[in-house]
């Protein structure tokens, strides 16, 4: 009796071990994987700082304000050109090719102001890049101010930021968690269609087996009865 009880317990344990995981397991698994990936990215990636300098287009007495707005749009496009960056390179202290990847210029269609943002691994370098490009853009544009009637003036100089602009590890982990959960949910939504196709094929196979088995004569049935049934 003890052996039988032990066998039942071992059989129950094997059945428990062989139970399939719940159908919704991809959702938490993908969410945890995204959380780990996002947190690792936030920890391993070096922080990046951003500093912004502002210049404004000012018309002279003979120029309309709308003209200054149009020139602000044009100067924003050439702020990252090779000629402007060549002027800014000595003060920025980095090569023109690298400087082009660490600066951007933005403007508004409603204001003649240009925002020049520098990015770098250190706060001081980011401010130096923004101020160097702003000064270079003002210098190059003011050389043609007599012909254009518009002058660029420095409105606000960039200062070294106190906090990085890149995402913190906590934020990166939260983004990874949301992205992983979204992917897991999409996988769960796409899974029932494949499951229905598999169940349909299994059901078709089972029906064919039942019909084939039903057509066979029962065991122990007399041969004469089998022949009569076949004639009928």
Coordinates of C-alpha atoms in Angstrom, one line a residue:
X1 CA 0.0 0.0 0.0
X2 CA 2.8 2.3 0.8
X3 CA 4.4 1.6 -2.6
X4 CA 1.1 2.4 -4.3
X5 CA 0.8 5.7 -2.4
X6 CA 4.3 6.7 -3.4
X7 CA 3.6 5.8 -7.0
X8 CA 0.5 8.0 -7.0
X9 CA 2.5 10.9 -5.5
X10 CA 5.3 10.6 -8.0
X11 CA 2.7 10.4 -10.8
X12 CA 0.9 13.5 -9.5
X13 CA 4.3 15.3 -9.3
X14 CA 5.1 14.4 -12.9
X15 CA 1.7 15.7 -14.0
X16 CA 2.1 18.9 -12.1
X17 CA 5.5 19.4 -13.7
X18 CA 4.2 18.8 -17.2
X19 CA 1.4 21.3 -16.9
X20 CA 1.7 23.9 -19.6
X21 CA 2.3 27.6 -18.7
X22 CA -0.8 29.9 -18.7
X23 CA -1.8 31.4 -22.0
X24 CA -1.0 34.9 -21.0
X25 CA 2.6 34.2 -20.0
X26 CA 4.1 36.2 -23.0
X27 CA 2.7 39.5 -21.5
X28 CA 4.7 39.6 -18.2
X29 CA 7.7 37.9 -19.8
X30 CA 7.9 40.6 -22.5
X31 CA 7.3 43.4 -20.0
X32 CA 10.1 42.2 -17.7
X33 CA 12.4 41.8 -20.7
X34 CA 11.7 45.3 -21.8
X35 CA 12.2 46.6 -18.3
X36 CA 15.6 45.0 -18.1
X37 CA 16.7 46.2 -21.5
X38 CA 15.5 49.8 -20.9
X39 CA 17.2 49.9 -17.5
X40 CA 20.4 48.5 -18.8
X41 CA 20.4 51.1 -21.6
X42 CA 19.9 53.9 -19.2
X43 CA 22.7 52.8 -16.9
X44 CA 25.3 52.0 -19.6
X45 CA 24.6 55.0 -21.9
X46 CA 26.7 58.1 -21.0
X47 CA 24.5 61.1 -20.0
X48 CA 24.1 63.8 -22.7
X49 CA 23.8 67.5 -21.9
X50 CA 22.1 70.2 -24.1
X51 CA 22.4 74.0 -24.0
X52 CA 20.6 76.5 -26.1
X53 CA 21.6 80.0 -27.4
X54 CA 19.1 82.4 -29.0
X55 CA 19.6 84.9 -31.7
X56 CA 17.0 87.2 -33.2
X57 CA 16.6 88.8 -36.6
X58 CA 16.1 92.6 -36.3
X59 CA 15.1 94.7 -39.3
X60 CA 16.4 98.2 -39.9
X61 CA 14.3 101.3 -40.5
X62 CA 13.8 100.6 -44.2
X63 CA 12.8 96.9 -43.8
X64 CA 9.4 95.5 -42.9
X65 CA 9.1 93.0 -39.9
X66 CA 7.8 90.3 -42.2
X67 CA 11.1 90.4 -44.1
X68 CA 13.0 89.8 -40.8
X69 CA 10.8 86.8 -40.2
X70 CA 11.7 85.3 -43.6
X71 CA 15.4 85.9 -43.1
X72 CA 15.2 84.2 -39.7
X73 CA 13.9 81.1 -41.4
X74 CA 16.7 81.3 -44.0
X75 CA 19.4 81.8 -41.4
X76 CA 18.2 78.8 -39.4
X77 CA 18.7 76.6 -42.4
X78 CA 22.4 77.8 -42.9
X79 CA 23.2 77.6 -39.1
X80 CA 24.5 74.1 -39.6
X81 CA 26.2 74.6 -43.0
X82 CA 29.9 74.0 -43.6
X83 CA 30.7 77.8 -43.8
X84 CA 29.0 78.6 -40.5
X85 CA 30.5 75.7 -38.7
X86 CA 34.0 76.6 -40.1
X87 CA 33.6 80.0 -38.3
X88 CA 32.5 78.2 -35.1
X89 CA 35.1 75.5 -35.1
X90 CA 38.0 77.4 -33.5
X91 CA 35.9 78.4 -30.5
X92 CA 34.1 75.1 -30.2
X93 CA 37.4 73.2 -30.3
X94 CA 36.1 70.2 -32.2
X95 CA 36.2 69.1 -35.9
X96 CA 33.6 70.4 -38.3
X97 CA 32.3 66.9 -39.0
X98 CA 31.7 66.2 -35.4
X99 CA 30.4 69.6 -34.7
X100 CA 27.7 69.1 -37.3
X101 CA 26.3 66.1 -35.4
X102 CA 26.2 68.0 -32.1
X103 CA 24.3 71.1 -33.1
X104 CA 20.8 71.9 -34.4
X105 CA 18.9 75.1 -35.2
X106 CA 15.2 75.6 -34.8
X107 CA 12.9 78.5 -35.5
X108 CA 9.2 79.4 -35.3
X109 CA 7.1 80.6 -38.2
X110 CA 5.6 83.2 -36.0
X111 CA 8.8 84.7 -34.5
X112 CA 12.1 85.9 -36.0
X113 CA 14.1 84.1 -33.3
X114 CA 16.5 81.2 -33.9
X115 CA 17.3 78.6 -31.2
X116 CA 20.7 77.0 -31.5
X117 CA 21.2 73.9 -29.3
X118 CA 24.5 72.2 -28.7
X119 CA 24.8 68.7 -27.3
X120 CA 27.8 67.0 -25.7
X121 CA 28.8 64.6 -23.0
X122 CA 29.7 67.5 -20.6
X123 CA 27.6 70.6 -19.7
X124 CA 30.3 73.1 -20.4
X125 CA 31.1 71.7 -23.9
X126 CA 27.4 71.8 -24.8
X127 CA 27.2 75.5 -23.9
X128 CA 30.5 76.3 -25.8
X129 CA 29.1 74.6 -28.9
X130 CA 25.8 76.6 -28.8
X131 CA 27.5 79.9 -28.2
X132 CA 30.2 79.3 -30.9
X133 CA 27.6 78.5 -33.6
X134 CA 25.4 81.5 -32.5
X135 CA 28.3 83.9 -32.7
X136 CA 29.5 82.5 -36.1
X137 CA 26.0 82.8 -37.5
X138 CA 25.6 86.4 -36.3
X139 CA 29.0 87.3 -37.7
X140 CA 28.4 85.8 -41.2
X141 CA 24.9 87.2 -41.5
X142 CA 25.8 90.7 -40.4
X143 CA 28.4 91.0 -43.1
X144 CA 25.5 91.1 -45.5
X145 CA 23.2 93.3 -43.3
X146 CA 23.6 96.3 -45.6
X147 CA 22.2 94.4 -48.5
X148 CA 19.5 92.5 -46.7
X149 CA 18.3 95.1 -44.2
X150 CA 18.2 92.5 -41.4
X151 CA 20.7 92.0 -38.6
X152 CA 21.1 89.1 -36.3
X153 CA 21.6 89.9 -32.6
X154 CA 22.4 87.6 -29.7
X155 CA 19.3 87.5 -27.6
X156 CA 20.3 85.0 -24.9
X157 CA 23.6 83.2 -24.4
X158 CA 23.7 79.5 -23.6
X159 CA 24.8 78.5 -20.1
X160 CA 26.0 75.1 -18.9
X161 CA 23.0 73.0 -17.9
X162 CA 22.8 71.5 -14.4
X163 CA 21.1 68.2 -15.4
X164 CA 21.5 66.0 -18.4
X165 CA 18.9 66.1 -21.2
X166 CA 19.1 62.3 -21.8
X167 CA 16.6 60.0 -20.2
X168 CA 17.4 58.6 -16.7
X169 CA 17.7 54.9 -16.0
X170 CA 14.3 55.0 -14.3
X171 CA 12.6 56.6 -17.4
X172 CA 14.4 54.2 -19.8
X173 CA 13.2 51.2 -17.7
X174 CA 9.7 52.5 -17.7
X175 CA 9.8 53.0 -21.5
X176 CA 11.2 49.5 -21.9
X177 CA 8.5 48.1 -19.7
X178 CA 5.7 49.7 -21.7
X179 CA 7.2 48.7 -25.0
X180 CA 7.7 45.1 -23.8
X181 CA 4.1 44.9 -22.5
X182 CA 2.8 46.3 -25.8
X183 CA 4.7 43.7 -27.8
X184 CA 3.5 40.9 -25.5
X185 CA -0.1 42.1 -25.8
X186 CA 0.2 42.2 -29.6
X187 CA 1.6 38.7 -29.6
X188 CA -1.4 37.5 -27.5
X189 CA -3.8 39.2 -29.9
X190 CA -2.2 37.5 -32.9
X191 CA -2.0 34.0 -31.2
X192 CA -5.8 33.0 -31.2
X193 CA -6.0 33.0 -35.0
X194 CA -3.1 30.5 -35.2
X195 CA -4.6 28.5 -32.4
X196 CA -8.0 28.3 -34.2
X197 CA -6.3 27.1 -37.4
X198 CA -4.5 24.3 -35.4
X199 CA -7.7 23.3 -33.6
X200 CA -9.6 23.1 -36.9
X201 CA -7.0 20.9 -38.4
X202 CA -7.0 18.6 -35.3
X203 CA -10.8 18.5 -35.3
X204 CA -10.8 17.5 -39.0
X205 CA -8.3 14.7 -38.4
X206 CA -10.4 13.4 -35.4
X207 CA -13.6 13.4 -37.4
X208 CA -11.9 11.4 -40.2
X209 CA -10.7 8.9 -37.7
X210 CA -14.1 8.5 -36.1
X211 CA -15.8 7.9 -39.4
X212 CA -13.2 5.3 -40.4
X213 CA -13.6 3.5 -37.1
X214 CA -17.4 3.5 -37.4
X215 CA -17.2 1.9 -40.8
X216 CA -15.4 -1.1 -39.4
X217 CA -17.5 -4.2 -38.2
X218 CA -17.7 -4.7 -34.5
X219 CA -15.6 -7.5 -32.9
X220 CA -17.4 -10.8 -32.3
X221 CA -20.2 -10.1 -34.8
X222 CA -21.1 -13.2 -36.9
X223 CA -19.7 -13.3 -40.4
X224 CA -23.3 -13.8 -41.9
X225 CA -24.5 -10.7 -40.1
X226 CA -21.5 -8.8 -41.5
X227 CA -22.3 -9.9 -45.0
X228 CA -26.0 -9.0 -44.6
X229 CA -25.1 -5.6 -43.3
X230 CA -22.8 -5.1 -46.2
X231 CA -25.5 -6.1 -48.7
X232 CA -27.9 -3.7 -47.1

